[in-house]
C-alpha positions as a Markdown table, in Angstrom:
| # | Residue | x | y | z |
|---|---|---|---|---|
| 1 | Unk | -18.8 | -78.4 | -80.2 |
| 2 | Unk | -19.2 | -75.1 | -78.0 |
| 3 | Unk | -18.6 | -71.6 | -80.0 |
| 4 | Unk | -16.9 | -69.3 | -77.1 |
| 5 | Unk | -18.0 | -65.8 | -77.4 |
| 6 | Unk | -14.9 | -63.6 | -77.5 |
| 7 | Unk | -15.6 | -60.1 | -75.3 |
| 8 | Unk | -15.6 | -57.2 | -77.4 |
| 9 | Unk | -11.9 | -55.1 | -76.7 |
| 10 | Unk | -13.7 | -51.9 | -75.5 |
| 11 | Unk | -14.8 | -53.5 | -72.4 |
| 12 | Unk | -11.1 | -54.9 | -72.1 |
| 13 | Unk | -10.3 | -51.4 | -72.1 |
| 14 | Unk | -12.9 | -50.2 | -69.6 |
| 15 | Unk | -11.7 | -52.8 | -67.1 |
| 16 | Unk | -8.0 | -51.8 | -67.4 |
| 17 | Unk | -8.7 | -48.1 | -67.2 |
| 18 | Unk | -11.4 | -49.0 | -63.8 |
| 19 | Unk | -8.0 | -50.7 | -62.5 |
| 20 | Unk | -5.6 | -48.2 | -63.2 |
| 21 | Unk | -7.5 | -45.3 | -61.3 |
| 22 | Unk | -8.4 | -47.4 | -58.4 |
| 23 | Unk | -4.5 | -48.3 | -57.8 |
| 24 | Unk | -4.1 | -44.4 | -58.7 |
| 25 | Unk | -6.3 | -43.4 | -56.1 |
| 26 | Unk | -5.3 | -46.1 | -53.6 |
| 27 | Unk | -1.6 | -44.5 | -54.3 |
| 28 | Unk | -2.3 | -41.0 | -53.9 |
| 29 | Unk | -4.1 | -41.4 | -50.3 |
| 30 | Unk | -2.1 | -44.1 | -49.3 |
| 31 | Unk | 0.6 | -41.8 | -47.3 |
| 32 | Unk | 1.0 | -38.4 | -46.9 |
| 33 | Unk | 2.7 | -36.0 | -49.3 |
| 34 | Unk | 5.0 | -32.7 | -48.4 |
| 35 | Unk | 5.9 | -29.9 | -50.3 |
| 36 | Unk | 8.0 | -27.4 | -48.4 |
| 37 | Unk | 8.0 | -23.5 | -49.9 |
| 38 | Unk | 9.3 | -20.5 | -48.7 |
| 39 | Unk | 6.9 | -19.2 | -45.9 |
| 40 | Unk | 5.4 | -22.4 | -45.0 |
| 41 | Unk | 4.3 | -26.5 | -46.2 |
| 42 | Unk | 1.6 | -27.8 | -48.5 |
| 43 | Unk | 0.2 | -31.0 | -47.2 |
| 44 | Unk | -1.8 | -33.4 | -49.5 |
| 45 | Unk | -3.1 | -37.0 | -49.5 |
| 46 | Unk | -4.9 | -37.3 | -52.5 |
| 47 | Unk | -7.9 | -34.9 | -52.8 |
| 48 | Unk | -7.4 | -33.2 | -49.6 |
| 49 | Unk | -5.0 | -30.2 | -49.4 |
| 50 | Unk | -3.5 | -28.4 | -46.6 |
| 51 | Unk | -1.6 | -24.8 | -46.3 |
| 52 | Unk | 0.4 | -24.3 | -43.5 |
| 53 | Unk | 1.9 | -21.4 | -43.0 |
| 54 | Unk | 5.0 | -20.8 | -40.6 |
| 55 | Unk | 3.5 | -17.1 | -39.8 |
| 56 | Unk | 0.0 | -18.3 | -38.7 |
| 57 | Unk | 0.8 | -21.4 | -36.3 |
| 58 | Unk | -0.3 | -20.6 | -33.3 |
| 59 | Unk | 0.3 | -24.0 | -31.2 |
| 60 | Unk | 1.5 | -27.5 | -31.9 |
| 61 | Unk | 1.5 | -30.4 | -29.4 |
| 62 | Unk | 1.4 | -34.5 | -29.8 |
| 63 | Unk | -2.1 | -36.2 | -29.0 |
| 64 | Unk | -2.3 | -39.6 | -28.3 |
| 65 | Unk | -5.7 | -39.7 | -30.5 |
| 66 | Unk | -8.2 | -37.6 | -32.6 |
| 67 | Unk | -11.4 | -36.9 | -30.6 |
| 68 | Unk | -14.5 | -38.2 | -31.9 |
| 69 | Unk | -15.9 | -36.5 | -34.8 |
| 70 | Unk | -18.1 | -36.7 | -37.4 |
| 71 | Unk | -16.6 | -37.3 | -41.3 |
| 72 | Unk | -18.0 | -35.3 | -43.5 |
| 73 | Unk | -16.0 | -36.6 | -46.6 |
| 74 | Unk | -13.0 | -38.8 | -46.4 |
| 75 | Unk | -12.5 | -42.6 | -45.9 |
| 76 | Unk | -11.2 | -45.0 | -43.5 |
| 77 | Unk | -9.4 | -48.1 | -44.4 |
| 78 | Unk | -7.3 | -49.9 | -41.7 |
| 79 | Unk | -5.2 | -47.9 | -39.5 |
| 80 | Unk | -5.8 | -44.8 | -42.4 |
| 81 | Unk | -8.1 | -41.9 | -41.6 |
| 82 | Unk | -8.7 | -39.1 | -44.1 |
| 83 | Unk | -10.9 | -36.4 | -45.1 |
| 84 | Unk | -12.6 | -33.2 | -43.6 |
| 85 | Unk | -14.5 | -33.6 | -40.4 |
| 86 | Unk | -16.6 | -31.8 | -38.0 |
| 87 | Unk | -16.6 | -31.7 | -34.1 |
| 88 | Unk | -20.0 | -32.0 | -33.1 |
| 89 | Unk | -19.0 | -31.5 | -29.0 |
| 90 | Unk | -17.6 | -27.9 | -29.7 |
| 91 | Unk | -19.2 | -27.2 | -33.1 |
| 92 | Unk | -15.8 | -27.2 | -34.9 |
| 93 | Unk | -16.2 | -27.3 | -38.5 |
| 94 | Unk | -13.7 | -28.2 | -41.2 |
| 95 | Unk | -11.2 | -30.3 | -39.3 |
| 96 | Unk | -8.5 | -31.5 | -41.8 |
| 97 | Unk | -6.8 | -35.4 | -40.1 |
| 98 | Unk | -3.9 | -36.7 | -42.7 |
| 99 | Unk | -3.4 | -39.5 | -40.3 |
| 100 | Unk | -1.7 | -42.8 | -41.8 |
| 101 | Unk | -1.5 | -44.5 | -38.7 |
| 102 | Unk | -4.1 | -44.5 | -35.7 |
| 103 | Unk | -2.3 | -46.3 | -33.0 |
| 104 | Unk | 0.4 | -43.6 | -33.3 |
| 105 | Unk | 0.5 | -40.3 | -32.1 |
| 106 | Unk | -0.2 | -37.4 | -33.9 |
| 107 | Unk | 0.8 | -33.9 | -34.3 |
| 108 | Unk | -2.2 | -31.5 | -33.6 |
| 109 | Unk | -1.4 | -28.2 | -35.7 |
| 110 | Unk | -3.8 | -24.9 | -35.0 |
| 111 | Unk | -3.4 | -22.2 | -37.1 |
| 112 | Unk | -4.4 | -18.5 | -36.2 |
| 113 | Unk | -8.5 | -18.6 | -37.7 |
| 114 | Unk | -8.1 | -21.9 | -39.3 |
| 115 | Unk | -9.8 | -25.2 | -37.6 |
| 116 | Unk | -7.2 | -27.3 | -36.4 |
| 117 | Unk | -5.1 | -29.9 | -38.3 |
| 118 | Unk | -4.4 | -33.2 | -37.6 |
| 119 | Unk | -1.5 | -35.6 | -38.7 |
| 120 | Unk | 1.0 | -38.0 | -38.7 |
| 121 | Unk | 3.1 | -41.0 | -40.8 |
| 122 | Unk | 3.4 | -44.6 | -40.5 |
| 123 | Unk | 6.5 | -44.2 | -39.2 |
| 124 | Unk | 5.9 | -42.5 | -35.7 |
| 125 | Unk | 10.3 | -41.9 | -35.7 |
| 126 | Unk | 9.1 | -39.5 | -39.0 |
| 127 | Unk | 6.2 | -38.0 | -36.9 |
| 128 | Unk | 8.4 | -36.9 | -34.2 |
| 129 | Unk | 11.0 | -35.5 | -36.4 |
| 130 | Unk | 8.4 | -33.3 | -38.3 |
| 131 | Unk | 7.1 | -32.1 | -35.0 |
| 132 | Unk | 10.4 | -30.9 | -34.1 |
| 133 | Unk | 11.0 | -29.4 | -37.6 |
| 134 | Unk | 7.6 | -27.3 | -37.1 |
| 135 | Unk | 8.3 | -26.6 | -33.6 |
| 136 | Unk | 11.8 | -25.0 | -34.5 |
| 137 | Unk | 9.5 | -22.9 | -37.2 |
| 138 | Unk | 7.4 | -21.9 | -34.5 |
| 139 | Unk | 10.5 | -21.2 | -32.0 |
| 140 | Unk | 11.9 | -19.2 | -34.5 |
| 141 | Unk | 8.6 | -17.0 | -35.5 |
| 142 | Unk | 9.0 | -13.4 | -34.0 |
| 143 | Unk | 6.6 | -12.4 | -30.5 |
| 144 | Unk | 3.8 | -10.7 | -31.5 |
């Protein structure tokens, strides 16, 4: 007759715990999150944090893609693209893309001395309606 070697419960433990904070950080850059405040929006998705101020936009428009760029942290997984990257063309550093979706169009948001920002959701109806939410902000910021 065969014995059968029970596993000790520690590494029971270790394998839940290595599950739980993949499916956590799955979750948290799985979509992007908004908090609004007074004078402007906090953007995250996971790790990566964004400030946008309503006093310091200085343009918004809708692109049909991000250029080409070099990541220098963030990840890719299916249509989802993430992290901090650099424009090697025009030497841009530090471009922040929350985009959830590739094959929709995103809003590109520059700030006065910040590299640019790009983003959108997986529903491009929500994209649109945020870009018209921030272009009323930007409407409504006094001339300079």
């Amino acid at each position: 007759m065969m014995t059968v070697k029970k596993r000790h419960w520690l590494w029971n433990l270790v394998i839940g715990l290595t599950v739980l904070v993949c499916l956590a950080a799955f979750l948290l850059h799985s979509k992007n999150w908004i908090r609004e405040e007074q004078e402007g929006l906090l953007l995250f998705s996971g790790f990566y944090i964004s400030e946008i101020r309503y006093g310091e936009l200085e343009s918004l428009q809708i692109v049909p893609r991000i250029p080409e760029m070099e990541r220098k942290s963030g990840f890719s997984v299916w249509g989802i693209e993430k992290g901090i990257f650099r424009d090697t063309l025009s030497g841009v550093d530090g471009i922040r893309v929350y985009v959830d979706e590739l094959k929709y169009p995103k809003i590109l948001i520059q700030q006065k001395e910040s590299p640019p920002i790009y983003l959108n959701f997986k529903d491009s109806l929500e994209t649109a309606v945020f870009f018209e939410k921030l272009k009323g902000k930007l409407d409504a910021l006094p001339e300079d």
